[in-house]
Coordinates of C-alpha atoms and ligand atoms in Angstrom, one line a residue:
M1 CA 17.8 17.6 37.9
N2 CA 19.0 16.4 41.1
N3 CA 21.0 13.2 40.7
P4 CA 22.8 13.0 37.4
A5 CA 25.4 10.7 38.9
G6 CA 22.9 8.7 40.9
P7 CA 22.9 4.9 41.2
H8 CA 20.5 4.4 38.4
P9 CA 22.4 4.8 35.1
T10 CA 19.4 3.8 33.1
T11 CA 17.5 7.0 33.9
H12 CA 19.8 9.6 32.6
A13 CA 18.3 9.6 29.1
A14 CA 14.8 10.4 30.3
P15 CA 13.5 13.8 29.7
A16 CA 13.7 16.1 32.6
A17 CA 10.7 16.4 34.9
P18 CA 9.9 19.6 36.5
P19 CA 10.7 19.5 40.2
A20 CA 7.6 19.0 42.2
P21 CA 6.6 22.0 44.3
G22 CA 7.4 21.6 48.0
Q23 CA 9.6 18.6 47.3
A24 CA 12.6 18.3 49.7
P25 CA 15.8 18.3 47.7
A26 CA 17.5 15.9 50.1
A27 CA 17.8 12.2 49.5
P28 CA 15.4 11.9 46.6
P29 CA 14.6 8.4 45.3
A30 CA 15.8 7.7 41.8
A31 CA 14.4 10.1 39.2
R32 CA 12.3 7.6 37.3
P33 CA 10.4 5.9 40.1
Q34 CA 9.6 9.2 41.6
R35 CA 8.2 10.6 38.4
L36 CA 6.4 7.4 37.5
G37 CA 4.8 7.2 41.0
E38 CA 3.8 10.8 40.9
K39 CA 2.4 10.5 37.5
L40 CA 0.3 7.4 38.3
V41 CA -1.0 9.0 41.5
G42 CA -1.7 12.2 39.6
M43 CA -3.7 10.3 37.0
G44 CA -5.7 8.5 39.8
L45 CA -4.4 5.1 38.7
I46 CA -3.0 4.3 42.1
S47 CA -3.2 5.8 45.6
N48 CA -0.5 7.4 47.7
D49 CA -0.6 4.5 50.1
Q50 CA -0.1 2.0 47.2
I51 CA 3.0 3.9 46.0
Q52 CA 4.5 3.9 49.5
I53 CA 3.9 0.1 49.8
A54 CA 5.6 -0.4 46.4
L55 CA 8.5 1.8 47.3
Q56 CA 9.0 -0.2 50.4
E57 CA 8.9 -3.4 48.4
Q58 CA 11.4 -1.9 45.9
K59 CA 14.0 -1.4 48.6
A60 CA 13.9 -5.1 49.4
S61 CA 13.5 -6.6 45.9
K62 CA 15.5 -4.1 43.7
K63 CA 13.0 -4.6 41.0
L64 CA 11.6 -1.8 38.8
L65 CA 8.9 0.1 40.5
G66 CA 6.6 -0.4 37.6
Q67 CA 7.0 -4.1 37.7
I68 CA 6.3 -4.1 41.4
L69 CA 3.1 -2.1 40.9
V70 CA 2.0 -4.7 38.3
D71 CA 3.0 -7.7 40.4
M72 CA 1.1 -6.3 43.3
G73 CA -2.0 -5.8 41.1
F74 CA -2.1 -2.0 41.7
V75 CA -2.0 -1.2 38.1
T76 CA -2.4 -3.2 34.8
E77 CA 0.6 -3.8 32.7
S78 CA -0.9 -2.1 29.7
A79 CA -2.0 1.0 31.6
L80 CA 1.5 1.3 33.1
G81 CA 2.9 0.9 29.6
E82 CA 0.8 3.7 28.2
V83 CA 2.0 6.0 30.9
L84 CA 5.6 5.1 30.5
A85 CA 5.5 5.4 26.7
E86 CA 3.7 8.7 26.9
S87 CA 6.0 10.3 29.5
S88 CA 9.1 9.3 27.4
G89 CA 7.6 10.5 24.1
T90 CA 7.9 7.0 22.6
H91 CA 5.3 5.3 20.6
R92 CA 3.2 2.3 21.6
F93 CA 4.0 -0.7 19.4
D94 CA 0.8 -2.6 18.6
A95 CA 2.0 -6.2 18.8
K96 CA -1.4 -7.7 18.3
S97 CA -2.0 -6.6 14.7
A98 CA 1.6 -6.7 13.5
V99 CA 3.4 -9.2 11.4
L100 CA 7.1 -8.9 11.8
D101 CA 10.2 -9.7 9.8
S102 CA 11.8 -12.8 11.4
A103 CA 15.1 -12.1 9.7
L104 CA 15.3 -8.7 11.4
I105 CA 14.2 -10.1 14.8
K106 CA 16.9 -12.8 14.7
L107 CA 19.7 -10.2 14.4
I108 CA 19.5 -10.2 18.2
P109 CA 20.2 -13.7 19.6
K110 CA 17.4 -15.2 21.6
D111 CA 19.2 -15.1 24.9
A112 CA 20.1 -11.4 24.6
A113 CA 16.5 -10.7 23.6
M114 CA 15.2 -12.6 26.7
R115 CA 17.8 -11.0 29.0
H116 CA 17.1 -7.4 27.9
K117 CA 13.5 -7.9 27.0
V118 CA 13.9 -6.3 23.7
I119 CA 12.8 -7.3 20.2
A120 CA 13.6 -5.6 16.8
V121 CA 10.3 -4.9 15.2
Q122 CA 10.8 -2.6 12.2
R123 CA 13.5 -1.4 9.9
E124 CA 13.0 1.7 7.7
G125 CA 16.3 2.7 6.1
N126 CA 18.8 2.8 9.0
Q127 CA 16.1 3.4 11.6
I128 CA 15.4 0.3 13.6
K129 CA 12.6 0.2 16.1
L130 CA 13.2 -1.8 19.2
A131 CA 10.1 -2.9 21.2
M132 CA 10.9 -2.7 24.9
A133 CA 8.9 -2.9 28.1
D134 CA 11.3 -0.4 29.7
V135 CA 11.9 2.3 27.1
Y136 CA 14.3 4.1 29.5
N137 CA 16.6 1.1 29.6
V138 CA 19.5 2.7 27.8
L139 CA 21.8 -0.1 29.1
A140 CA 19.8 -2.7 27.2
I141 CA 19.9 -0.6 24.0
D142 CA 23.7 -0.4 24.4
Q143 CA 23.9 -4.1 25.0
V144 CA 22.1 -5.0 21.7
R145 CA 23.7 -2.3 19.6
R146 CA 26.5 -4.7 18.7
Y147 CA 24.1 -6.8 16.6
F148 CA 23.4 -4.0 14.2
N149 CA 25.4 -1.9 11.8
K150 CA 27.2 1.2 13.1
A151 CA 25.0 3.5 11.1
D152 CA 21.8 2.0 12.4
N153 CA 19.8 4.3 14.6
L154 CA 18.0 2.3 17.4
I155 CA 14.7 3.8 18.5
P156 CA 12.8 2.4 21.4
V157 CA 9.0 1.8 21.1
Y158 CA 6.9 0.6 23.9
C159 CA 5.4 -2.9 24.2
T160 CA 4.3 -4.7 27.4
E161 CA 6.6 -7.3 28.8
T162 CA 4.1 -10.0 28.2
E163 CA 3.8 -9.0 24.5
I164 CA 7.6 -9.0 24.1
M165 CA 7.9 -12.5 25.7
E166 CA 5.2 -13.7 23.4
L167 CA 6.9 -12.3 20.3
I168 CA 10.2 -13.8 21.4
D169 CA 8.5 -17.2 21.9
Q170 CA 6.8 -16.9 18.5
Y171 CA 9.6 -15.7 16.3
Y172 CA 12.5 -17.7 17.9
D173 CA 10.8 -20.9 18.7
Y174 CA 8.5 -21.3 15.7
E175 CA 9.4 -21.6 12.1
M176 CA 8.5 -18.4 10.4
S177 CA 9.8 -19.0 6.8
I178 CA 7.5 -20.4 4.2
D179 CA 9.7 -23.4 3.4
G180 CA 10.2 -24.1 7.1
I181 CA 6.4 -24.0 7.8
L182 CA 5.6 -26.2 4.8
K183 CA 8.2 -28.7 6.0
E184 CA 6.7 -28.6 9.5
I185 CA 3.2 -29.2 8.0
E186 CA 4.5 -32.0 5.8
T187 CA 6.1 -33.8 8.7
G188 CA 2.8 -33.4 10.6
I189 CA 0.8 -35.0 7.8
R190 CA 3.3 -37.8 7.4
E191 CA 3.2 -38.6 11.1
K192 CA -0.6 -38.5 11.0
N193 CA -0.9 -35.8 13.6
A194 CA -1.7 -33.4 10.9
A195 CA -1.6 -29.9 12.3
L196 CA -3.6 -28.4 9.5
D197 CA -6.3 -26.3 11.0
G198 CA -7.7 -23.1 9.5
Q199 CA -9.8 -22.2 12.4
K200 CA -7.5 -22.3 15.4
E201 CA -5.9 -19.0 16.2
G202 CA -2.4 -18.4 17.4
Y203 CA 1.1 -19.0 16.1
T204 CA 1.3 -22.6 17.4
N205 CA -0.9 -23.3 14.4
P206 CA 1.3 -23.5 11.4
T207 CA -1.6 -22.6 9.0
V208 CA -1.7 -19.2 10.7
R209 CA 2.0 -18.7 10.3
L210 CA 2.0 -19.9 6.7
V211 CA -0.6 -17.4 5.6
D212 CA 1.3 -14.6 7.4
A213 CA 4.5 -15.7 5.8
L214 CA 2.9 -15.7 2.4
L215 CA 1.5 -12.2 2.8
I216 CA 4.9 -10.9 4.1
D217 CA 6.7 -12.5 1.2
A218 CA 4.3 -10.9 -1.4
I219 CA 4.7 -7.5 0.1
R220 CA 8.4 -7.8 0.3
V221 CA 8.7 -8.6 -3.5
G222 CA 6.3 -5.8 -4.3
A223 CA 3.4 -7.9 -5.6
S224 CA 0.1 -6.2 -6.3
D225 CA -2.0 -9.4 -6.3
I226 CA -1.7 -12.9 -4.8
H227 CA -3.4 -15.7 -6.8
F228 CA -4.1 -19.1 -5.2
E229 CA -5.1 -21.4 -8.0
P230 CA -6.1 -25.0 -7.1
E231 CA -5.4 -27.5 -9.9
G232 CA -5.9 -31.3 -9.9
T233 CA -3.5 -32.2 -7.2
F234 CA -1.8 -29.0 -6.2
V235 CA -2.3 -25.3 -5.6
R236 CA -0.4 -22.9 -7.7
L237 CA 0.7 -19.6 -6.1
R238 CA 1.3 -16.7 -8.4
Y239 CA 2.1 -13.1 -7.7
R240 CA 1.4 -10.2 -10.0
I241 CA 4.5 -8.0 -10.0
D242 CA 4.6 -4.8 -12.2
G243 CA 1.6 -6.1 -14.0
A244 CA 2.9 -9.5 -15.0
L245 CA 1.9 -12.7 -13.3
K246 CA 4.8 -14.7 -12.0
Q247 CA 4.7 -18.3 -10.8
I248 CA 6.1 -18.4 -7.2
R249 CA 5.6 -22.0 -6.0
S250 CA 3.0 -24.7 -5.8
F251 CA 2.0 -26.8 -2.8
H252 CA 0.0 -29.9 -2.2
L253 CA -3.8 -29.7 -2.5
D254 CA -4.0 -31.2 1.0
Y255 CA -3.0 -27.8 2.4
W256 CA -5.6 -25.9 0.6
S257 CA -8.8 -26.4 2.6
A258 CA -7.1 -25.2 5.8
L259 CA -5.5 -22.2 4.1
V260 CA -8.8 -21.2 2.5
V261 CA -10.5 -21.3 5.9
R262 CA -7.7 -19.2 7.5
I263 CA -7.9 -16.6 4.7
K264 CA -11.7 -16.5 4.9
I265 CA -11.6 -16.0 8.7
M266 CA -9.0 -13.2 8.3
S267 CA -11.1 -11.4 5.6
G268 CA -14.4 -11.8 7.3
M269 CA -15.9 -14.3 4.8
N270 CA -18.3 -17.1 5.6
I271 CA -16.2 -20.2 5.9
A272 CA -19.2 -22.5 5.4
E273 CA -19.9 -21.0 2.0
T274 CA -17.9 -22.7 -0.7
R275 CA -20.2 -22.8 -3.7
N276 CA -20.7 -19.0 -4.3
P277 CA -18.1 -16.3 -4.8
Q278 CA -17.4 -14.0 -1.8
D279 CA -15.6 -10.8 -1.1
G280 CA -13.7 -9.7 2.0
R281 CA -11.1 -7.5 3.3
I282 CA -8.1 -7.9 5.6
S283 CA -6.5 -4.9 7.4
Y284 CA -3.0 -5.6 8.6
T285 CA 0.2 -4.1 9.7
V286 CA 3.0 -5.9 7.9
L287 CA 6.6 -5.0 8.3
G288 CA 5.6 -1.7 9.8
R289 CA 3.3 -0.7 7.0
E290 CA -0.5 -0.5 7.0
V291 CA -1.8 -2.7 4.3
D292 CA -5.3 -3.7 3.3
F293 CA -6.0 -6.8 1.2
R294 CA -9.1 -7.0 -0.8
V295 CA -9.9 -10.7 -1.0
A296 CA -12.2 -12.5 -3.5
S297 CA -13.0 -16.2 -3.7
Q298 CA -14.3 -18.0 -6.8
P299 CA -15.5 -21.6 -6.8
T300 CA -13.9 -23.7 -9.6
V301 CA -14.1 -27.4 -10.4
H302 CA -10.8 -28.0 -8.4
G303 CA -11.8 -25.9 -5.4
E304 CA -12.0 -22.3 -4.4
N305 CA -9.7 -19.9 -6.3
I306 CA -8.6 -17.0 -4.2
V307 CA -7.2 -13.7 -5.3
M308 CA -5.9 -11.1 -2.8
R309 CA -5.2 -7.6 -4.0
L310 CA -2.9 -5.5 -2.0
L311 CA -4.1 -2.0 -1.2
D312 CA -0.9 -0.5 0.2
K313 CA -2.0 2.8 1.7
K314 CA 1.5 4.2 1.6
K315 CA 2.2 3.1 -1.9
S316 CA -1.0 4.3 -3.4
L317 CA -0.3 8.0 -3.5
V318 CA 2.3 8.7 -6.1
P319 CA 3.1 12.4 -6.8
L320 CA 1.8 13.4 -10.2
E321 CA 5.4 14.0 -11.4
M322 CA 6.4 10.4 -10.5
L323 CA 4.0 8.5 -12.6
G324 CA 6.1 8.8 -15.7
F325 CA 4.2 11.5 -17.7
S326 CA 6.4 13.4 -20.1
E327 CA 7.3 17.0 -19.2
H328 CA 5.0 18.1 -22.0
H329 CA 2.1 16.1 -20.6
I330 CA 2.7 17.3 -17.0
R331 CA 2.7 20.9 -18.1
L332 CA -0.5 20.4 -20.3
L333 CA -2.3 18.6 -17.5
K334 CA -1.5 21.3 -14.9
T335 CA -2.7 24.0 -17.3
L336 CA -6.0 22.1 -18.0
L337 CA -6.6 21.5 -14.3
K338 CA -6.8 25.2 -13.8
R339 CA -10.1 25.3 -15.7
P340 CA -12.7 25.6 -12.9
E341 CA -15.5 23.9 -14.7
G342 CA -15.9 21.1 -17.1
I343 CA -15.3 17.4 -17.5
I344 CA -11.9 15.7 -17.4
I345 CA -12.0 12.1 -18.6
I346 CA -9.4 9.5 -17.9
T347 CA -9.7 6.5 -20.1
G348 CA -8.0 3.1 -20.7
P349 CA -8.6 -0.6 -20.2
T350 CA -8.7 -2.3 -16.8
G351 CA -5.3 -2.3 -15.2
S352 CA -4.0 0.7 -17.1
G353 CA -3.4 2.7 -14.0
K354 CA -6.4 5.1 -14.3
T355 CA -7.2 5.0 -10.6
T356 CA -3.6 5.7 -9.6
T357 CA -3.4 8.7 -12.0
L358 CA -6.8 10.0 -10.7
Y359 CA -5.7 9.8 -7.1
S360 CA -2.5 11.6 -7.9
V361 CA -4.4 14.3 -9.8
L362 CA -6.9 14.7 -7.0
N363 CA -4.1 14.8 -4.4
Y364 CA -2.3 17.4 -6.5
I365 CA -5.4 19.6 -6.6
T366 CA -6.0 19.4 -2.8
D367 CA -2.9 21.4 -2.4
I368 CA -4.6 24.3 -4.1
G369 CA -7.3 24.3 -1.5
V370 CA -10.7 23.3 -2.9
T371 CA -13.5 20.9 -1.8
I372 CA -13.3 17.5 -3.5
M373 CA -15.9 14.9 -3.1
T374 CA -15.9 11.5 -4.7
L375 CA -18.4 8.7 -5.6
E376 CA -16.5 5.4 -6.0
D377 CA -17.2 1.8 -6.5
P378 CA -15.4 0.7 -4.4
V379 CA -13.3 3.3 -2.5
E380 CA -9.8 1.8 -3.0
Y381 CA -7.6 4.2 -1.2
Q382 CA -8.6 6.7 1.5
L383 CA -7.3 10.1 1.0
S384 CA -7.1 12.8 3.6
L385 CA -8.9 16.1 2.8
I386 CA -11.1 14.4 0.2
R387 CA -14.6 13.3 1.1
Q388 CA -15.2 9.9 -0.4
T389 CA -18.5 8.0 -0.7
Q390 CA -18.8 4.4 -1.6
I391 CA -21.4 3.4 -4.2
R392 CA -23.3 0.2 -3.5
E393 CA -25.2 -1.5 -6.3
G394 CA -28.7 -2.1 -5.4
S395 CA -28.6 0.0 -2.3
G396 CA -29.7 3.6 -1.7
V397 CA -26.5 5.2 -3.0
D398 CA -26.1 4.7 -6.8
F399 CA -24.2 7.1 -9.0
V400 CA -27.2 9.1 -10.0
S401 CA -28.7 9.7 -6.6
G402 CA -25.1 10.1 -5.3
I403 CA -24.3 13.0 -7.6
K404 CA -27.6 14.6 -6.6
S405 CA -26.9 14.6 -2.9
L406 CA -23.2 15.4 -3.5
M407 CA -24.2 18.6 -5.3
R408 CA -26.0 19.8 -2.2
Q409 CA -22.7 19.5 -0.3
D410 CA -21.3 22.4 -2.4
P411 CA -18.1 20.8 -3.7
D412 CA -15.8 22.4 -6.2
I413 CA -14.6 19.2 -7.7
I414 CA -16.4 15.9 -7.9
F415 CA -15.1 12.5 -9.1
V416 CA -17.7 10.1 -10.4
G417 CA -16.1 6.6 -10.4
E418 CA -17.4 5.5 -13.8
V419 CA -19.9 6.8 -16.3
R420 CA -21.8 3.7 -17.6
D421 CA -25.2 5.0 -18.5
E422 CA -27.1 8.0 -19.9
E423 CA -28.5 9.1 -16.5
T424 CA -25.1 9.2 -14.8
A425 CA -23.5 10.8 -17.8
M426 CA -26.2 13.5 -17.9
M427 CA -25.8 14.1 -14.1
A428 CA -22.1 14.6 -14.7
V429 CA -22.7 17.0 -17.5
R430 CA -25.2 19.0 -15.4
A431 CA -22.7 19.2 -12.6
A432 CA -20.1 20.5 -15.1
L433 CA -22.5 23.0 -16.5
T434 CA -23.3 24.4 -13.1
G435 CA -19.7 25.3 -12.3
H436 CA -18.0 22.1 -11.1
Q437 CA -14.9 20.3 -12.3
V438 CA -16.0 16.7 -12.9
F439 CA -13.6 13.8 -13.1
T440 CA -14.6 10.5 -14.4
T441 CA -13.3 7.3 -16.1
L442 CA -14.3 5.5 -19.3
H443 CA -13.2 2.3 -21.0
T444 CA -12.0 3.4 -24.5
N445 CA -8.9 2.6 -26.5
D446 CA -7.7 6.1 -26.9
A447 CA -8.4 9.7 -25.9
L448 CA -10.4 10.5 -29.0
G449 CA -12.5 7.5 -28.4
A450 CA -14.1 9.2 -25.4
I451 CA -16.1 11.5 -27.7
P452 CA -18.1 8.8 -29.6
R453 CA -18.4 6.8 -26.4
L454 CA -20.2 9.7 -24.7
M455 CA -22.5 10.1 -27.7
D456 CA -23.3 6.4 -27.6
I457 CA -24.2 6.6 -24.0
G458 CA -26.6 9.4 -24.9
V459 CA -25.0 12.7 -24.3
P460 CA -25.9 15.2 -27.1
A461 CA -22.9 16.4 -29.1
H462 CA -23.4 20.1 -28.2
L463 CA -23.3 19.3 -24.5
I464 CA -20.0 17.3 -24.9
S465 CA -18.5 20.2 -26.9
G466 CA -19.6 22.6 -24.2
T467 CA -18.3 20.8 -21.2
L468 CA -15.3 18.5 -22.0
I469 CA -12.0 19.9 -20.9
C470 CA -9.8 17.0 -22.0
S471 CA -9.6 13.3 -22.4
L472 CA -6.5 11.5 -21.1
A473 CA -5.8 8.0 -22.2
Q474 CA -3.1 5.8 -20.7
R475 CA -1.4 2.5 -20.5
L476 CA 1.2 1.1 -18.1
A477 CA 4.5 -0.3 -19.3
R478 CA 7.2 -2.1 -17.3
K479 CA 10.1 0.2 -16.7
L480 CA 13.6 -1.1 -17.3
C481 CA 15.7 -1.8 -14.2
G482 CA 18.1 1.1 -13.9
H483 CA 20.8 -1.2 -12.4
C484 CA 21.1 -3.7 -15.2
K485 CA 19.6 -2.4 -18.4
Q486 CA 21.9 -2.9 -21.4
A487 CA 22.6 -0.4 -24.1
R488 CA 22.9 -1.4 -27.8
V489 CA 22.4 0.2 -31.2
A490 CA 19.0 -0.2 -32.8
T491 CA 18.6 -2.6 -35.8
P492 CA 17.3 -1.2 -39.1
A493 CA 13.9 -2.9 -38.4
E494 CA 13.8 -1.2 -35.0
C495 CA 14.7 2.1 -36.6
H496 CA 11.7 1.8 -38.9
L497 CA 9.5 1.0 -35.9
L498 CA 10.8 4.0 -34.0
N499 CA 10.6 6.4 -37.0
M500 CA 14.4 6.9 -36.9
D501 CA 16.9 7.0 -39.8
P502 CA 18.6 3.6 -40.1
E503 CA 21.7 5.4 -41.3
D504 CA 21.9 7.1 -37.9
P505 CA 20.5 4.5 -35.5
P506 CA 19.8 5.5 -31.9
T507 CA 21.0 3.7 -28.8
I508 CA 18.2 1.7 -27.1
Y509 CA 18.2 -0.4 -24.0
E510 CA 17.1 -4.0 -23.3
A511 CA 16.2 -5.9 -20.1
L512 CA 18.9 -8.1 -18.6
G513 CA 18.0 -9.0 -14.9
C514 CA 19.9 -8.5 -11.6
D515 CA 19.3 -8.9 -7.9
A516 CA 17.7 -5.5 -7.7
C517 CA 14.9 -6.5 -10.1
N518 CA 14.2 -10.1 -9.1
R519 CA 16.1 -11.2 -12.3
S520 CA 13.3 -9.8 -14.4
G521 CA 15.1 -6.8 -15.9
Y522 CA 12.2 -4.5 -15.0
K523 CA 11.4 -2.5 -12.0
G524 CA 8.2 -0.5 -11.5
R525 CA 6.0 0.8 -14.2
I526 CA 5.6 3.9 -16.2
V527 CA 2.7 5.7 -17.8
I528 CA 2.4 5.9 -21.6
A529 CA -0.2 8.6 -22.2
E530 CA -1.9 11.0 -24.6
I531 CA -3.9 14.0 -23.5
L532 CA -6.5 15.4 -26.0
R533 CA -7.2 19.0 -25.2
I534 CA -10.6 20.1 -26.3
D535 CA -9.9 23.5 -27.8
R536 CA -12.3 25.8 -29.7
E537 CA -11.7 24.0 -33.1
M538 CA -12.3 20.6 -31.5
D539 CA -15.5 21.9 -29.8
E540 CA -16.7 22.9 -33.3
L541 CA -15.9 19.5 -34.8
I542 CA -17.7 17.7 -32.0
A543 CA -20.7 19.9 -32.2
T544 CA -20.9 19.3 -36.0
H545 CA -20.4 15.6 -35.8
A546 CA -17.2 15.6 -37.7
T547 CA -15.4 12.3 -38.6
R548 CA -12.8 10.8 -36.4
N549 CA -10.2 11.5 -39.0
A550 CA -11.1 15.2 -39.1
M551 CA -10.8 15.4 -35.4
M552 CA -7.5 13.6 -35.3
D553 CA -6.0 15.9 -38.0
S554 CA -7.1 19.0 -36.0
A555 CA -5.7 17.6 -32.8
L556 CA -2.3 16.7 -34.4
E557 CA -2.1 20.1 -35.9
H558 CA -2.5 21.6 -32.5
G559 CA 0.3 19.6 -31.0
F560 CA -1.5 16.4 -29.8
I561 CA 1.1 13.8 -28.9
R562 CA -0.3 10.3 -29.2
M563 CA 0.5 7.2 -27.1
P564 CA 2.8 5.6 -29.8
E565 CA 4.9 8.7 -29.9
D566 CA 5.0 9.0 -26.2
G567 CA 6.1 5.4 -26.0
I568 CA 8.8 5.8 -28.7
D569 CA 10.1 8.8 -26.8
K570 CA 10.3 6.6 -23.7
V571 CA 12.3 3.9 -25.6
L572 CA 14.7 6.6 -26.9
R573 CA 15.2 7.8 -23.3
G574 CA 16.0 4.3 -22.2
L575 CA 13.0 4.1 -19.8
I576 CA 11.3 1.1 -21.6
D577 CA 12.4 -1.5 -24.1
I578 CA 11.0 -2.3 -27.5
P579 CA 9.0 -5.5 -26.5
E580 CA 7.2 -3.4 -23.8
L581 CA 6.4 -0.7 -26.4
I582 CA 5.0 -3.2 -28.8
G583 CA 3.1 -5.0 -26.1
T584 CA 1.6 -1.9 -24.6
V585 CA 0.5 0.5 -27.3
D586 CA -1.0 -0.1 -30.7
L587 CA 1.6 1.1 -33.2
T588 CA -0.3 0.1 -36.3
E589 CA -2.7 3.0 -36.4
R590 CA 0.2 5.5 -36.4
M591 CA 0.3 7.9 -39.3
Ligands
LIG601 ZN1 18.0 -5.3 -12.6

C-alpha cells in the first residue's frame, strides 16, 4: 500500500490491491482511481486512451473517476457499478424489484441523503444496509451514522446513482403510507382530476404505491392471506393472521377497479377478464425478503373478490423441532422416519398445517443424505436438494403418470401431494412395496381415520397393513403471546375438561393482548398432533378388518397419545388457552 496518508481519505477502507508489476512507486495517483481504471481496462470495458483522457479530466474537475467515465460515455453506469461492487466485495442492491420501508428511509433526512447519495434500504436486527453509488465513501457513512443507533451496523450495498436519486425522489416526495395515499387519491377524486389508474406504471401513480403499501403492511404484521372483499359501496380489507381473519380497514368502492387492474397486472392475469375466476402470481422483494404472492380472483355480484396468499420463502421452512410437536412426538417421528420403506401419511383438514409439517420433515431428512422427489399440486415452496415436480390437471403430468416417471429417476423418498383415487393410491403402495419411503396427505379427522379412508379409496387391507408406517394427524392452535399471557387457577369445570382433580386445580393461562401481539393475546401457532404407529398388532387388526374401537384400544395400550391429550398437555404447559383447545380439537370423543 503506497499512500495510506494520501489526499483521498475515502479510499482507506478499500481492500488492498496487489501492486501492478512494473509500476513505478513514485507519485501514484490515488489508490482507487488507479485500481478502478486498471480493472476496467483489464476487463476490456475501456481502452488505455480513454482512461488517460478521464484522468486528465479528473485533475481539472476533481470529480470521481467513475463519474467522469460515465459522463464521457466511456462506460455505462450499471457496468461501472458492477465492477465497483465486485471489487469491494459488496452486494448489488436490486432497486427495481424492491419495495422499501419508508420509515427506515426517512431516518436519514432528505438533504443528507441527497448530499451523500445514500439511502437506507434494509434493516435486519441491528444490521442496516445503505445503498450507495460509491461504496468506498466512508466519509458519507460517517456523516449519516448519527441518524442511527450506536449499536447499528451500517453495511454499504451498491446501487447506481440514478437508482438512488429515483428512490430518494420516490420515498421522500411521494406519500408512501396507506392513509396518506388514500387521502391523496380522495383529494384527486374530489377535485375531479382523479389519479386512479391501474395500468400506469411508476410511483407517481398513487394506485401503484397503494398496492405496494398494502403488501408491505400485510407482511409487516405477519399476515398469511390478504382478502379484498367488495360489498355494496365499499371494499373490505381483511388479513388472515395466525389462522384468524381480521378486519383491517375498508375503502370506497370507487378505488376498487383501479386496484384490481393493478393487482392483475402485477400477478400476470388478464385485466379484461372480469367474469371468470383467475389465478396469478407475484414475485417480489419486500423489506429485503423474497416473497411470492399467489393471487386468485373470483367474480361476485359486487365485483371481483381477490385473495392473495403470501408464500414467504424464508418463513416456510420451519425446523421440525420448532413446529410445536411434543418431545414424545418428535422422538417417535424421528424413529419412524428411519424406516426405509413404507407409507407415511399426514392427515388433517385444509389449513391444519400439513404442508408445513411435510416440508419440515422432508427438510429434516435431506440432512441424512437421500434422494427426495416430489409431485405437488401446486409446488408451494421450493426447497433446495429436493427435486419437485408440479402436477397439472388435464396436462401430461398427473399423479399416476408422475409417479411412474418418478420411479425411473431412482429416488429414495417420494412425496405424492395427495392421494385422491384408487389409481394414485395403488401407485403409492407399489412404490412403497418396491423399497421407497412414500409421503402423502389425506383429509381425515384423525390418524386412525386414514385406514378406513384408504380402504374406501380401494387399497386392499392386506396391502395397507403391509406398507403403512404411521399416520400423523394434526391441527394448528394459536399460541399464547409470551409477553402478556396471564396466569390463573383453573375453575372446577375447567378441571373436569382437563381431566384434573378440582381439589388440586392446575395453573392455566389466558390471552390478554399487548403491543407484541397486535393486541390479540396470541402470537404464532402451534401443532396439536397425534401419531399412530402401525406396529405388528395394528398390522394384524387392519388385515383382519377389525373395528375402529378394537384398533383404538390396541393403539392406546401401546402408548398412542391422541390430539385431545396433546392439546391438554399444551394448556397445562401454558402454551395455549382453553378456548383454543376447545376450538381446535374434538374433546367429546375422549375416553
Ligand atoms: Zn401479547
